[in-house]
Tab-separated table of C-alpha atoms in Angstrom:
chain	number	residue	atom	x	y	z
M	1	MET	CA	86.350	70.945	59.882
M	2	GLU	CA	86.245	74.606	58.949
M	3	GLY	CA	86.854	75.794	62.411
M	4	HIS	CA	89.649	73.347	62.803
M	5	ASN	CA	91.301	74.458	59.531
M	6	ALA	CA	90.978	78.148	60.521
M	7	THR	CA	92.663	77.467	63.935
M	8	VAL	CA	95.521	75.475	62.270
M	9	ALA	CA	96.067	78.251	59.740
M	10	THR	CA	96.440	80.758	62.576
M	11	LEU	CA	98.803	78.515	64.575
M	12	ALA	CA	100.832	77.802	61.364
M	13	LEU	CA	101.235	81.653	60.816
M	14	GLN	CA	102.525	81.916	64.406
M	15	VAL	CA	104.985	79.126	63.838
M	16	LYS	CA	106.206	80.785	60.643
M	17	GLN	CA	106.759	84.051	62.479
M	18	PHE	CA	108.714	82.295	65.140
M	19	SER	CA	110.829	80.601	62.444
M	20	ALA	CA	111.475	83.877	60.647
M	21	SER	CA	112.641	85.612	63.805
M	22	ARG	CA	114.568	82.453	64.990
M	23	THR	CA	112.630	82.509	68.229
M	24	PRO	CA	112.649	79.185	70.141
M	25	PHE	CA	109.203	78.063	71.225
M	26	ARG	CA	107.324	75.376	73.028
M	27	ILE	CA	103.917	73.745	72.495
M	28	TYR	CA	101.265	74.517	75.171
M	29	HIS	CA	98.355	72.073	75.650
M	30	GLY	CA	96.633	73.576	78.717
M	31	SER	CA	97.195	70.424	80.830
M	32	THR	CA	99.743	67.598	81.452
M	33	LEU	CA	100.172	64.286	83.091
M	34	SER	CA	103.917	64.398	82.804
M	35	THR	CA	105.840	64.812	86.020
M	36	ARG	CA	108.468	67.047	84.305
M	37	HIS	CA	108.749	70.660	85.206
M	38	SER	CA	107.078	73.109	82.751
M	39	PRO	CA	109.399	75.952	81.764
M	40	ARG	CA	106.996	77.543	79.246
M	41	GLN	CA	106.774	81.326	78.867
M	42	ARG	CA	103.638	83.061	77.546
M	43	ASN	CA	105.357	84.871	74.775
M	44	GLN	CA	107.216	81.749	73.425
M	45	ILE	CA	104.381	79.227	73.053
M	46	ILE	CA	102.108	77.819	70.352
M	47	ASP	CA	98.835	77.361	72.171
M	48	VAL	CA	96.954	74.330	70.989
M	49	SER	CA	94.645	74.084	74.038
M	50	SER	CA	91.575	74.945	71.844
M	51	LEU	CA	92.190	71.870	69.639
M	52	ASN	CA	89.982	69.714	71.937
M	53	HIS	CA	87.315	68.366	69.618
M	54	VAL	CA	86.331	64.978	68.296
M	55	LEU	CA	85.604	65.969	64.644
M	56	LYS	CA	84.501	63.224	62.364
M	57	PHE	CA	83.708	59.510	62.339
M	58	ASN	CA	84.180	57.025	59.549
M	59	LYS	CA	81.914	54.189	60.584
M	60	MET	CA	82.745	51.909	57.687
M	61	ASP	CA	86.453	52.266	58.260
M	62	LYS	CA	86.086	52.393	62.056
M	63	THR	CA	88.221	55.504	62.390
M	64	VAL	CA	87.796	58.945	63.924
M	65	LEU	CA	89.542	62.370	63.489
M	66	VAL	CA	90.462	63.698	66.824
M	67	GLU	CA	92.312	66.939	67.780
M	68	PRO	CA	95.253	66.492	70.030
M	69	ASN	CA	93.873	68.027	73.222
M	70	VAL	CA	90.945	65.694	73.489
M	71	PRO	CA	91.160	63.872	76.913
M	72	MET	CA	90.513	60.213	77.116
M	73	ASP	CA	87.184	60.519	79.023
M	74	GLN	CA	85.804	62.910	76.394
M	75	LEU	CA	87.174	60.631	73.641
M	76	VAL	CA	85.433	57.477	75.213
M	77	ASP	CA	82.116	59.343	75.619
M	78	ALA	CA	82.122	60.434	71.978
M	79	THR	CA	83.120	56.985	70.592
M	80	LEU	CA	80.684	55.116	72.832
M	81	ALA	CA	77.900	57.386	71.519
M	82	GLN	CA	78.687	55.882	68.042
M	83	GLY	CA	79.110	52.336	69.251
M	84	PHE	CA	82.928	52.233	69.247
M	85	LEU	CA	85.837	52.361	71.556
M	86	PRO	CA	89.511	53.436	70.849
M	87	LYS	CA	91.770	50.395	70.531
M	88	VAL	CA	93.893	51.663	73.444
M	89	VAL	CA	92.576	53.917	76.239
M	90	MET	CA	95.014	55.188	78.720
M	91	GLU	CA	93.937	54.526	82.333
M	92	LEU	CA	93.758	58.181	83.457
M	93	PRO	CA	90.976	60.231	81.914
M	94	ASN	CA	92.939	63.481	81.480
M	95	ILE	CA	95.653	61.985	79.320
M	96	THR	CA	95.072	63.496	75.835
M	97	ALA	CA	95.173	61.961	72.467
M	98	GLY	CA	98.078	64.098	71.382
M	99	GLY	CA	99.997	63.421	74.629
M	100	GLY	CA	99.473	59.661	74.074
M	101	PHE	CA	100.939	59.873	70.602
M	102	ALA	CA	103.862	62.186	71.371
M	103	GLY	CA	104.542	60.439	74.692
M	104	THR	CA	104.906	56.807	75.592
M	105	SER	CA	101.409	55.515	76.519
M	106	GLY	CA	99.951	52.044	76.885
M	107	GLU	CA	97.234	50.345	78.723
M	108	SER	CA	95.638	46.894	79.332
M	109	SER	CA	94.815	46.379	75.589
M	110	SER	CA	98.496	47.031	74.649
M	111	PHE	CA	99.242	43.315	74.742
M	112	LYS	CA	97.185	43.178	71.556
M	113	TYR	CA	97.666	46.503	69.903
M	114	GLY	CA	100.881	47.916	71.305
M	115	LEU	CA	101.445	51.441	72.497
M	116	PHE	CA	98.809	54.013	71.824
M	117	ASP	CA	100.653	55.412	68.818
M	118	ARG	CA	100.182	52.103	67.053
M	119	THR	CA	96.475	52.837	66.878
M	120	ILE	CA	97.049	56.136	64.978
M	121	ARG	CA	96.829	55.988	61.124
M	122	GLY	CA	98.066	59.522	60.488
M	123	VAL	CA	98.645	62.900	62.015
M	124	GLU	CA	98.477	66.488	60.816
M	125	ILE	CA	101.626	68.335	61.782
M	126	ILE	CA	102.686	71.986	61.583
M	127	LEU	CA	106.420	71.846	60.683
M	128	GLY	CA	108.923	74.255	62.219
M	129	ASN	CA	108.745	76.556	59.135
M	130	GLY	CA	104.903	76.810	59.291
M	131	ASP	CA	104.112	74.284	56.587
M	132	VAL	CA	101.280	71.913	57.309
M	133	VAL	CA	101.654	68.258	56.280
M	134	TRP	CA	99.844	64.896	56.762
M	135	ALA	CA	102.213	62.211	58.022
M	136	SER	CA	101.448	58.517	57.944
M	137	ALA	CA	102.912	55.113	57.034
M	138	GLU	CA	102.426	56.246	53.270
M	139	GLU	CA	103.274	59.959	53.482
M	140	HIS	CA	106.232	61.446	55.313
M	141	ARG	CA	106.762	57.992	56.825
M	142	ASP	CA	110.018	58.877	58.544
M	143	LEU	CA	108.387	61.853	60.270
M	144	PHE	CA	105.252	59.897	61.254
M	145	PHE	CA	107.024	57.009	63.145
M	146	THR	CA	109.699	59.214	64.743
M	147	ALA	CA	107.200	61.887	65.878
M	148	ALA	CA	105.517	59.165	67.823
M	149	GLY	CA	107.181	59.104	71.302
M	150	SER	CA	109.380	62.099	70.638
M	151	CYS	CA	107.623	64.484	73.078
M	152	GLY	CA	106.437	66.958	70.498
M	153	SER	CA	109.981	67.891	69.373
M	154	LEU	CA	109.501	67.403	65.580
M	155	GLY	CA	106.467	69.649	64.977
M	156	VAL	CA	103.023	70.768	66.350
M	157	ILE	CA	100.466	67.940	66.117
M	158	THR	CA	97.034	69.327	65.201
M	159	LEU	CA	94.976	66.332	64.240
M	160	LEU	CA	95.060	62.538	64.583
M	161	GLU	CA	93.316	59.750	62.676
M	162	MET	CA	92.502	56.937	65.175
M	163	GLU	CA	91.461	53.371	64.832
M	164	LEU	CA	88.416	52.028	66.696
M	165	VAL	CA	86.794	48.716	67.720
M	166	ASP	CA	83.227	47.835	68.328
M	167	ALA	CA	82.014	48.667	71.844
M	168	LYS	CA	80.110	46.638	74.323
M	169	SER	CA	78.470	47.665	77.598
M	170	HIS	CA	80.551	45.890	80.127
M	171	VAL	CA	83.900	44.239	80.743
M	172	GLU	CA	83.794	40.768	82.271
M	173	LEU	CA	86.732	40.993	84.614
M	174	GLU	CA	88.369	37.823	85.786
M	175	TYR	CA	90.783	37.924	88.728
M	176	ILE	CA	93.554	35.281	88.796
M	177	PRO	CA	95.696	35.078	91.953
M	178	VAL	CA	99.467	34.631	91.290
M	179	GLY	CA	102.256	33.891	93.859
M	180	SER	CA	105.309	35.172	92.056
M	181	THR	CA	106.565	37.145	89.142
M	182	GLU	CA	107.205	33.921	87.214
M	183	ASP	CA	103.584	32.884	87.910
M	184	ALA	CA	102.368	36.190	86.732
M	185	VAL	CA	104.375	35.993	83.444
M	186	GLU	CA	103.045	32.485	82.739
M	187	GLN	CA	99.373	33.715	83.140
M	188	LEU	CA	100.132	36.618	80.819
M	189	LYS	CA	101.585	34.278	78.166
M	190	HIS	CA	98.639	32.010	78.416
M	191	TYR	CA	95.776	34.594	78.249
M	192	GLN	CA	97.287	36.859	75.636
M	193	GLN	CA	96.865	34.058	73.089
M	194	GLN	CA	93.066	33.947	73.580
M	195	THR	CA	91.169	35.874	70.922
M	196	ASN	CA	88.231	36.868	73.122
M	197	VAL	CA	90.487	38.637	75.636
M	198	ALA	CA	90.369	42.423	75.233
M	199	TYR	CA	92.363	43.592	78.248
M	200	ILE	CA	95.176	42.208	80.474
M	201	ASP	CA	97.022	43.857	83.374
M	202	GLY	CA	98.252	42.858	86.880
M	203	ILE	CA	99.323	44.054	90.314
M	204	LEU	CA	101.992	42.617	92.483
M	205	TYR	CA	101.337	43.392	96.151
M	206	SER	CA	104.484	41.612	97.368
M	207	PRO	CA	106.993	39.042	96.126
M	208	THR	CA	104.512	36.279	96.820
M	209	SER	CA	101.148	37.839	96.309
M	210	GLY	CA	99.555	39.422	93.114
M	211	VAL	CA	96.737	39.179	90.629
M	212	ILE	CA	96.437	39.083	86.849
M	213	MET	CA	93.210	40.611	85.566
M	214	ILE	CA	91.652	39.446	82.369
M	215	GLY	CA	88.967	41.550	80.637
M	216	ARG	CA	86.480	40.423	77.996
M	217	LEU	CA	84.012	42.805	76.348
M	218	THR	CA	80.382	41.738	76.784
M	219	ASP	CA	76.793	42.861	76.606
M	220	GLN	CA	75.650	40.021	78.932
M	221	ALA	CA	76.457	41.288	82.336
M	222	ASN	CA	75.373	39.320	85.468
M	223	SER	CA	73.388	41.992	87.350
M	224	ALA	CA	74.310	40.400	90.698
M	225	ARG	CA	77.951	40.829	90.042
M	226	ILE	CA	78.204	44.406	88.662
M	227	GLN	CA	80.959	46.444	90.221
M	228	ARG	CA	81.817	50.138	89.890
M	229	PHE	CA	84.824	52.112	90.986
M	230	ASP	CA	83.937	55.689	90.010
M	231	ARG	CA	81.736	56.859	92.908
M	232	ALA	CA	82.880	58.127	96.352
M	233	SER	CA	81.252	55.110	98.002
M	234	ASP	CA	82.936	52.578	95.722
M	235	PRO	CA	86.287	50.904	96.586
M	236	TRP	CA	89.504	51.950	95.086
M	237	PHE	CA	90.295	49.419	92.361
M	238	TYR	CA	93.671	48.203	93.617
M	239	MET	CA	92.276	47.629	97.123
M	240	HIS	CA	89.236	45.841	95.798
M	241	ALA	CA	91.442	43.572	93.724
M	242	GLU	CA	93.598	42.761	96.771
M	243	THR	CA	90.592	41.828	98.834
M	244	ILE	CA	89.498	39.499	96.086
M	245	VAL	CA	93.010	37.957	95.964
M	246	ASN	CA	93.074	37.367	99.730
M	247	SER	CA	89.664	35.779	99.634
M	248	LEU	CA	90.604	33.511	96.727
M	249	ALA	CA	93.678	32.385	98.558
M	250	GLU	CA	91.599	31.144	101.433
M	251	THR	CA	89.188	29.460	99.090
M	252	SER	CA	92.108	27.773	97.306
M	253	ARG	CA	93.557	26.466	100.548
M	254	ALA	CA	90.196	25.167	101.708
M	255	PHE	CA	89.545	23.265	98.523
M	256	SER	CA	93.148	22.483	97.519
M	257	ARG	CA	92.763	23.875	93.986
M	258	PRO	CA	93.323	27.267	92.361
M	259	THR	CA	90.174	29.340	91.832
M	260	THR	CA	89.354	32.686	90.076
M	261	TYR	CA	86.569	35.295	90.458
M	262	LYS	CA	84.613	37.149	87.806
M	263	GLU	CA	82.581	40.312	87.970
M	264	TYR	CA	81.094	42.808	85.452
M	265	VAL	CA	82.308	46.387	85.240
M	266	PRO	CA	80.643	49.041	83.060
M	267	VAL	CA	83.096	49.680	80.303
M	268	LYS	CA	83.847	53.304	81.019
M	269	THR	CA	84.335	52.492	84.723
M	270	TYR	CA	86.741	49.732	83.712
M	271	LEU	CA	88.792	51.977	81.430
M	272	PHE	CA	89.285	54.602	84.169
M	273	ARG	CA	89.297	52.208	87.068
M	274	TYR	CA	92.572	53.543	88.383
M	275	ASP	CA	91.603	57.182	88.378
M	276	ARG	CA	90.341	57.450	91.888
M	277	GLY	CA	93.504	57.199	94.014
M	278	VAL	CA	95.612	57.453	90.872
M	279	PHE	CA	96.501	53.736	91.145
M	280	TRP	CA	97.730	53.796	94.778
M	281	SER	CA	99.436	57.137	94.695
M	282	GLY	CA	96.584	58.609	96.763
M	283	LEU	CA	97.699	56.466	99.713
M	284	ARG	CA	100.945	58.427	99.733
M	285	ALA	CA	98.959	61.683	100.155
M	286	PHE	CA	97.241	60.290	103.227
M	287	LYS	CA	100.594	59.250	104.657
M	288	TYR	CA	102.183	62.637	103.869
M	289	PHE	CA	99.454	64.429	105.760
M	290	ILE	CA	99.330	61.776	108.473
M	291	THR	CA	95.606	61.277	107.801
M	292	PRO	CA	93.766	58.079	108.720
M	293	PHE	CA	93.318	55.862	105.576
M	294	ASN	CA	89.907	54.249	105.802
M	295	ALA	CA	86.574	54.128	104.009
M	296	LEU	CA	85.252	57.246	105.690
M	297	THR	CA	88.301	59.469	105.088
M	298	ARG	CA	88.455	58.254	101.459
M	299	TYR	CA	84.769	59.110	101.193
M	300	LEU	CA	85.246	62.605	102.563
M	301	LEU	CA	88.387	63.450	100.616
M	302	ASP	CA	87.087	61.903	97.419
M	303	PRO	CA	87.198	65.224	95.404
M	304	PHE	CA	90.959	65.412	95.929
M	305	MET	CA	91.681	61.778	94.906
M	306	TYR	CA	91.323	62.112	91.056
M	307	SER	CA	94.200	62.394	88.611
M	308	ARG	CA	93.294	65.936	87.394
M	309	THR	CA	93.531	67.336	90.928
M	310	MET	CA	96.398	65.156	92.225
M	311	VAL	CA	98.740	65.906	89.301
M	312	HIS	CA	98.129	69.640	89.745
M	313	ALA	CA	98.851	69.315	93.453
M	314	LEU	CA	102.010	67.278	92.783
M	315	HIS	CA	103.399	69.910	90.446
M	316	ARG	CA	102.643	72.903	92.706
M	317	SER	CA	103.714	71.224	95.954
M	318	GLY	CA	107.291	70.603	94.791
M	319	ILE	CA	106.974	66.942	95.969
M	320	ALA	CA	107.349	65.774	92.341
M	321	ALA	CA	111.143	66.239	92.778
M	322	GLN	CA	111.121	63.651	95.504
M	323	THR	CA	108.736	61.177	93.838
M	324	ILE	CA	109.612	58.156	91.769
M	325	ILE	CA	107.002	58.053	88.999
M	326	GLN	CA	108.450	55.689	86.318
M	327	ASP	CA	107.329	53.077	83.936
M	328	PHE	CA	110.059	50.613	82.802
M	329	ALA	CA	109.293	47.824	80.264
M	330	VAL	CA	111.505	44.798	80.265
M	331	PRO	CA	111.406	41.423	78.306
M	332	TYR	CA	109.276	38.679	79.925
M	333	ALA	CA	112.427	36.622	80.532
M	334	SER	CA	113.994	39.489	82.578
M	335	ALA	CA	110.847	40.401	84.572
M	336	SER	CA	111.695	38.317	87.733
M	337	GLU	CA	115.250	39.755	87.808
M	338	PHE	CA	114.072	43.290	87.461
M	339	ILE	CA	111.354	43.000	90.105
M	340	GLU	CA	113.702	41.294	92.534
M	341	TRP	CA	116.204	44.002	91.977
M	342	THR	CA	113.530	46.706	92.501
M	343	ASP	CA	112.512	45.099	95.747
M	344	LYS	CA	116.033	44.961	97.090
M	345	ARG	CA	116.856	48.544	96.081
M	346	THR	CA	113.560	50.112	97.148
M	347	GLY	CA	111.090	47.886	98.811
M	348	ILE	CA	108.373	49.493	96.720
M	349	TRP	CA	105.031	47.699	96.500
M	350	PRO	CA	102.497	47.408	94.885
M	351	LEU	CA	103.913	47.199	91.356
M	352	TRP	CA	101.677	47.545	88.167
M	353	LEU	CA	102.247	44.972	85.385
M	354	CYS	CA	101.045	45.738	81.840
M	355	PRO	CA	102.138	43.569	78.855
M	356	VAL	CA	102.954	45.525	75.765
M	357	ARG	CA	103.401	44.306	72.206
M	358	SER	CA	106.464	45.772	70.475
M	359	ALA	CA	106.163	47.365	67.034
M	360	PRO	CA	107.944	45.994	64.095
M	361	LEU	CA	111.442	47.348	63.827
M	362	SER	CA	110.710	49.592	60.807
M	363	GLU	CA	107.658	51.145	62.566
M	364	ARG	CA	108.872	51.741	66.065
M	365	SER	CA	108.321	55.062	67.760
M	366	PHE	CA	111.207	57.152	68.846
M	367	SER	CA	110.759	56.246	72.586
M	368	GLN	CA	111.261	52.536	72.017
M	369	GLY	CA	114.833	53.297	71.076
M	370	ASN	CA	117.371	50.784	69.785
M	371	ASN	CA	117.520	48.457	72.785
M	372	ILE	CA	114.376	46.454	72.189
M	373	LYS	CA	114.771	42.923	70.684
M	374	ASP	CA	111.681	41.023	72.053
M	375	ASP	CA	108.205	41.083	70.536
M	376	MET	CA	106.476	41.409	73.998
M	377	LEU	CA	107.612	43.521	76.945
M	378	LEU	CA	106.269	43.783	80.505
M	379	ASP	CA	105.658	47.323	81.629
M	380	VAL	CA	106.408	47.680	85.462
M	381	GLY	CA	104.901	50.813	87.003
M	382	ILE	CA	106.901	52.028	89.951
M	383	TRP	CA	105.307	54.886	91.903
M	384	ASP	CA	106.367	56.007	95.379
M	385	MET	CA	108.404	58.518	97.330
M	386	GLY	CA	112.111	58.387	96.719
M	387	PRO	CA	115.119	59.384	98.989
M	388	LYS	CA	114.926	62.953	100.266
M	389	ASP	CA	118.594	63.539	99.565
M	390	SER	CA	118.818	64.742	96.001
M	391	HIS	CA	122.019	62.917	95.172
M	392	ALA	CA	120.598	59.655	96.479
M	393	PHE	CA	117.402	60.311	94.544
M	394	ILE	CA	119.293	60.935	91.233
M	395	LYS	CA	121.524	57.941	91.712
M	396	LEU	CA	118.486	55.622	92.375
M	397	ASN	CA	116.867	56.808	89.170
M	398	ARG	CA	120.000	56.392	87.165
M	399	ASP	CA	120.433	52.949	88.636
M	400	PHE	CA	116.966	52.014	87.391
M	401	GLU	CA	117.726	53.305	83.979
M	402	GLN	CA	121.000	51.441	83.679
M	403	LYS	CA	119.375	48.154	84.959
M	404	VAL	CA	116.595	48.391	82.396
M	405	THR	CA	119.117	49.090	79.482
M	406	GLN	CA	121.171	46.022	80.690
M	407	LEU	CA	118.035	43.841	80.576
M	408	GLY	CA	117.125	44.948	77.043
M	409	GLY	CA	114.168	47.135	78.062
M	410	MET	CA	113.019	50.657	77.776
M	411	LYS	CA	111.677	53.455	80.032
M	412	CYS	CA	108.684	55.732	79.278
M	413	LEU	CA	109.668	59.356	78.531
M	414	TYR	CA	106.661	60.937	80.155
M	415	ALA	CA	108.807	61.237	83.291
M	416	HIS	CA	112.270	62.713	83.976
M	417	ALA	CA	115.236	61.069	82.400
M	418	TYR	CA	118.540	60.799	84.363
M	419	TYR	CA	120.794	59.918	81.484
M	420	THR	CA	123.801	61.880	80.523
M	421	GLU	CA	123.547	63.104	77.009
M	422	TYR	CA	126.080	60.507	75.891
M	423	GLU	CA	124.007	57.747	77.578
M	424	PHE	CA	120.757	58.995	76.108
M	425	TRP	CA	121.989	58.971	72.540
M	426	GLY	CA	123.404	55.479	73.050
M	427	ILE	CA	119.845	54.207	73.393
M	428	TYR	CA	118.134	56.400	70.884
M	429	ASP	CA	119.142	57.097	67.185
M	430	LYS	CA	120.615	60.546	67.285
M	431	GLU	CA	121.728	60.689	63.653
M	432	LYS	CA	118.279	59.801	62.345
M	433	TYR	CA	116.493	62.078	64.858
M	434	MET	CA	118.754	65.098	64.289
M	435	GLY	CA	118.509	64.620	60.570
M	436	LEU	CA	114.729	64.708	60.759
M	437	ARG	CA	114.854	67.868	62.918
M	438	LYS	CA	116.772	69.604	60.187
M	439	LYS	CA	114.724	68.164	57.352
M	440	TYR	CA	111.456	69.235	58.894
M	441	HIS	CA	112.687	72.579	60.207
M	442	ALA	CA	112.069	71.561	63.878
M	443	GLU	CA	115.245	73.107	65.370
M	444	SER	CA	113.327	75.965	66.982
M	445	LEU	CA	111.574	73.376	69.184
M	446	PRO	CA	113.471	71.890	72.183
M	447	SER	CA	114.980	68.513	71.420
M	448	VAL	CA	113.602	65.451	73.097
M	449	TYR	CA	116.706	65.195	75.292
M	450	ASP	CA	116.385	68.922	76.295
M	451	LYS	CA	112.738	68.142	77.324
M	452	VAL	CA	113.374	65.113	79.436
M	453	LYS	CA	116.762	65.721	81.004
M	454	VAL	CA	117.353	66.869	84.646
M	455	ASP	CA	120.254	68.567	86.440
M	456	LEU	CA	122.369	65.604	87.595
M	457	GLN	CA	124.151	67.769	90.111
M	458	GLY	CA	127.442	65.985	89.440
M	459	VAL	CA	126.188	62.534	90.307
M	460	ALA	CA	127.189	61.207	86.868
M	461	GLY	CA	130.534	62.926	86.983
M	462	GLY	CA	129.549	66.056	85.115
M	463	PRO	CA	130.106	69.760	86.248
M	464	VAL	CA	128.426	71.056	89.332
M	465	GLN	CA	127.325	74.604	89.049
M	466	GLU	CA	128.097	76.487	92.249
M	467	THR	CA	125.689	79.333	93.065
M	468	ASN	CA	125.599	81.766	95.932
M	469	VAL	CA	122.280	81.385	97.784
M	470	GLY	CA	120.898	84.751	98.986
M	471	TRP	CA	118.551	85.341	101.868
M	472	GLY	CA	115.457	85.170	99.614
M	473	GLU	CA	116.534	81.951	97.985
M	474	TRP	CA	117.281	80.480	101.453
M	475	VAL	CA	113.796	81.326	102.691
M	476	TYR	CA	112.223	80.038	99.558
M	477	LYS	CA	114.007	76.661	99.899
M	478	ALA	CA	113.217	76.479	103.580
M	479	PHE	CA	109.510	76.884	102.772
M	480	TRP	CA	109.465	73.986	100.307
M	481	ASP	CA	111.633	71.781	102.603
M	482	THR	CA	109.374	72.274	105.655
M	483	TRP	CA	106.648	69.731	106.050
M	484	PRO	CA	103.720	70.091	105.331
M	485	LEU	CA	103.910	73.589	103.762
M	486	GLY	CA	104.664	72.438	100.155
M	487	GLY	CA	101.905	69.814	100.299
M	488	LEU	CA	99.351	72.322	101.746
M	489	TYR	CA	100.302	74.834	99.033
M	490	GLY	CA	99.836	72.181	96.341
M	491	VAL	CA	96.419	71.116	97.627
M	492	ALA	CA	95.260	74.807	97.895
M	493	SER	CA	96.532	75.457	94.288
M	494	ALA	CA	94.796	72.360	92.944
M	495	THR	CA	91.552	73.311	94.804
M	496	LYS	CA	91.687	76.837	93.284
M	497	GLY	CA	92.410	75.380	89.898
M	498	PHE	CA	89.392	73.142	90.057
M	499	LEU	CA	87.123	75.895	91.230
M	500	VAL	CA	88.248	78.701	88.873
M	501	LYS	CA	90.080	76.662	86.162
M	502	SER	CA	93.320	78.509	86.731
M	503	ASP	CA	96.458	77.180	84.992
M	504	PHE	CA	99.564	75.961	86.710
M	505	LEU	CA	101.586	75.293	83.487
M	506	LEU	CA	102.252	78.920	82.319
M	507	LYS	CA	104.281	81.271	84.364
M	508	LYS	CA	102.719	84.598	85.014
């Protein structure tokens, strides 16, 4: 802990200096899975990228002290070595512990434990005046629960105390075919009541075909049915699940009764089963470059198909501004309406389904807002290319946000938000949040709305800033608008970053 404490003392001094000079600053983590643009400048950051260590286990209490920049794969390796697992492990290995707490992160165990921040007992935070405090349900309670999900806008998180569960070697994964959203919700309601179920999620491939996947931790794996997803020769998980669904449908028709399928997945492989191909987003890359999508090309291009590389490429290519990457959570009762609406508006399939338990009202994170009334929500992951026209793209995203608000749901703030400021603060508690920013000296940090908002270009009726476009700007825009130059640049940048560990977040 001595090294950690020394680093935190240095960072606290920097924050104090920024506070004294009234210099606005941002927090720099060294990586991101957010799709938002990064406006950080090197002389206006607090660099926490070195806070990337798993520090101390309490085996009796089943907790661990973790620095915020520890990615999920490193965290899982460290906890497995001690016979434990985090209660909630985000599905992409480069999501960090701090990002999971400050953002809105859940996974297939969230039906039981809630969002990732619900598994955190306390956090060490550098306040905006340089003071260092420990925040938990017992100390600085208001800061602790509001800092969760507020995108690092209330202070610099430097340490987290995380709850753990006993680990086992494999996940017994059961595939249950479903024929509609209503069918999927009924299966979720049924299995979330079973105490031996550790993980639940699902995929809808179309309005009439999908799968709910039930995971149970076990040390008794059937060696004949062990399946992996982390090698270049392995199938992508979502495609493997669809193959099973199609096979089960034929079996069910032949025997006139529903049937399921079980296999055994090594626990770490299961936790990051969506990393290769980043769910199904890798398919969009093949389509973008007009590349055949088959087992051979997936094998040959495997090094480019992991989240660390793909997110880098997405940021540097400029394609992120045309991509719908959103998670919306709605009550079970509204799931069918929302998914039917999504199909009519976009035709996007597949869709990811992940049940999430809401926190008690007095313990909700900032990102859950004031709109949630239900104890269980269904997160729907919607990831695909959107309209090329910027106004149509903004309008579609705004329509999504308004539909979810109407249905009593929420959106995850890891992505862009297309609310006006008035709309945003109609969902989130502005008075409480701004009061805490003042109380804890956080006003030198950008507010959460400042971090997630985008230029609405007049779509919501606001002002449109007219600018004269010079020759240089015209050439620059033409480059990014010309297929496939942006994509090629993104891939080249990601390849360079992978080889020499260069950084795409900080402007030079």
